[in-house]
Short mmCIF file of C-alpha atoms in Angstrom, two decimals:
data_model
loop_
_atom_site.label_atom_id
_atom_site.label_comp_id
_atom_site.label_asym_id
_atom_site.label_seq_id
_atom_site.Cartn_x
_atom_site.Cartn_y
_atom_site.Cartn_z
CA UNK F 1 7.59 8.57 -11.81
CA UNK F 2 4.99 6.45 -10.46
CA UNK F 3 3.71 3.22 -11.82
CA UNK F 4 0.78 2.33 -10.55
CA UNK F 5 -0.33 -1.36 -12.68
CA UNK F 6 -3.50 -3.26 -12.84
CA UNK F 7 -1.62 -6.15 -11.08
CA UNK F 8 -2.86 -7.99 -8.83
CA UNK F 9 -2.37 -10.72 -6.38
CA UNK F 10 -3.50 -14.31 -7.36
CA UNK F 11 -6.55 -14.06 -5.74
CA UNK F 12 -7.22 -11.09 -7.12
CA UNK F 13 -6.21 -8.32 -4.27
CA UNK F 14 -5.28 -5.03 -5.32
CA UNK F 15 -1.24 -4.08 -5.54
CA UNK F 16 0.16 -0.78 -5.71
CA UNK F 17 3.49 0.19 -6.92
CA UNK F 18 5.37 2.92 -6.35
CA UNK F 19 8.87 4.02 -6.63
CA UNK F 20 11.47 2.64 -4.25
CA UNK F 21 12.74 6.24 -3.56
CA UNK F 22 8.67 7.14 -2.78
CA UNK F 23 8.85 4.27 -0.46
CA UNK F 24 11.64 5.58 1.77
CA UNK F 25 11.27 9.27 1.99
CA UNK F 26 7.39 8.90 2.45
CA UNK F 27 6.10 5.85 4.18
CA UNK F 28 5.99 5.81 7.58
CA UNK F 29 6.39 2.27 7.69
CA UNK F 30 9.30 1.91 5.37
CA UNK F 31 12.45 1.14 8.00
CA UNK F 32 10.59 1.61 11.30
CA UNK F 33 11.72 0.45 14.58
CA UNK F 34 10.80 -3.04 15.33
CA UNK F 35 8.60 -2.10 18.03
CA UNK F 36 6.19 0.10 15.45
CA UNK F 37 6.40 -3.04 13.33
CA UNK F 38 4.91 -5.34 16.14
CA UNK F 39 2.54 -2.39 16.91
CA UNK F 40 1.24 -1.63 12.97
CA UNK F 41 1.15 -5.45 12.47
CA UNK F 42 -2.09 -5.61 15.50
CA UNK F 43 -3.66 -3.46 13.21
CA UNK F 44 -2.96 -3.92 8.88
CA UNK F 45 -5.46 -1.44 7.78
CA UNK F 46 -4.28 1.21 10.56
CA UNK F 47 -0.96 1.33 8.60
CA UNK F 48 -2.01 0.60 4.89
CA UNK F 49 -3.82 3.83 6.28
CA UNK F 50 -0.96 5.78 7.23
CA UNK F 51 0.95 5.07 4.28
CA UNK F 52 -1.19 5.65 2.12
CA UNK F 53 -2.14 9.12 3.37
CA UNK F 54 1.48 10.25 3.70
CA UNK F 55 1.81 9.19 -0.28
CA UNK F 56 -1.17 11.01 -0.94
CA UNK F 57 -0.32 13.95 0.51
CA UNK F 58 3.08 14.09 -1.68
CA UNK F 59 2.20 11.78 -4.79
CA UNK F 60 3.11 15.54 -6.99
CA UNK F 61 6.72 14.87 -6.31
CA UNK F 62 7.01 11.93 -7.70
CA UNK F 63 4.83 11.73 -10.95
CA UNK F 64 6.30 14.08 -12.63
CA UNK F 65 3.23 14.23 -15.33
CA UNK F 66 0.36 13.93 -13.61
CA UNK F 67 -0.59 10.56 -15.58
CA UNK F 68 -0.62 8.23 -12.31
CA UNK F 69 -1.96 10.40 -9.42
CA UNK F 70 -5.46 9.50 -10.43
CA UNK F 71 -4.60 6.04 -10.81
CA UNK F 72 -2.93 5.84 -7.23
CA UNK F 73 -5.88 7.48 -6.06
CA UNK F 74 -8.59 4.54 -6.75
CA UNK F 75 -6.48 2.42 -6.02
CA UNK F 76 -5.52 3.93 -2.85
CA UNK F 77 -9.31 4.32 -2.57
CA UNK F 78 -9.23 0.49 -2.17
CA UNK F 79 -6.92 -0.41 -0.12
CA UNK F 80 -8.49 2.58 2.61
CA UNK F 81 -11.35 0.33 2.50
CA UNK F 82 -9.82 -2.52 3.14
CA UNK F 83 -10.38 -3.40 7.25
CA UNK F 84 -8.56 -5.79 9.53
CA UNK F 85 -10.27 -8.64 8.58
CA UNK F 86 -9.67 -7.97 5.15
CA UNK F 87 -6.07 -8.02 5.73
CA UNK F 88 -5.71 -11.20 7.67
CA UNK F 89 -8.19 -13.10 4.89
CA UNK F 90 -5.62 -12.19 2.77
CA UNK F 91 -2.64 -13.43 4.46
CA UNK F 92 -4.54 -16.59 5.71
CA UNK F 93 -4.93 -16.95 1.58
CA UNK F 94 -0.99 -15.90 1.37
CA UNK F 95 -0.15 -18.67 3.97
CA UNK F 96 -1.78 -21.53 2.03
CA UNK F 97 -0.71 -20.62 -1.27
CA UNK F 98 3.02 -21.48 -0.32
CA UNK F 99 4.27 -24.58 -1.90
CA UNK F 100 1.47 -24.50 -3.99
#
């Protein structure tokens, strides 16, 4: 089953969560080669993108009663309209929240 929460981040940014098992047997960035990793990381929304799409595109599977697809779905909604920038505010906000 999914679970797909209201959480958020601190600063208010948008989580998803979905099953660990989801995770590996549909992201395409779950366990990829280093050199995807470097390539994905020049461009955050590019791969949010990608993952998001693949869950999409098999979300059935793994909510088993239909109560979180529509859920995943705005919130996937989000995060596909999230751009680059968006991303590295975000981390530049991750960055200087440590030790704080």
């Amino acid at each position: 089953m999914l679970t797909i929460g209201p959480w958020k981040t601190k600063n208010g940014r948008q989580l998803i969560a979905i099953p660990r098992q989801a995770h590996i047997d549909v992201s395409p960035t779950y366990g990829q080669k280093l050199g995807d990793a470097v390539k994905d990381a020049s461009n955050l929304s590019g791969s949010a993108r990608r993952d998001v799409e693949a869950m999409l595109k098999k979300i059935d599977e793994y909510d088993e009663d239909g109560s979180c697809k529509k859920a995943y779905q705005r919130a996937a909604a989000k995060i596909l309209r999230m751009s680059n920038k968006d991303y590295d505010d975000w981390l530049v906000e991750i960055v200087e929240g440590v030790g704080k």
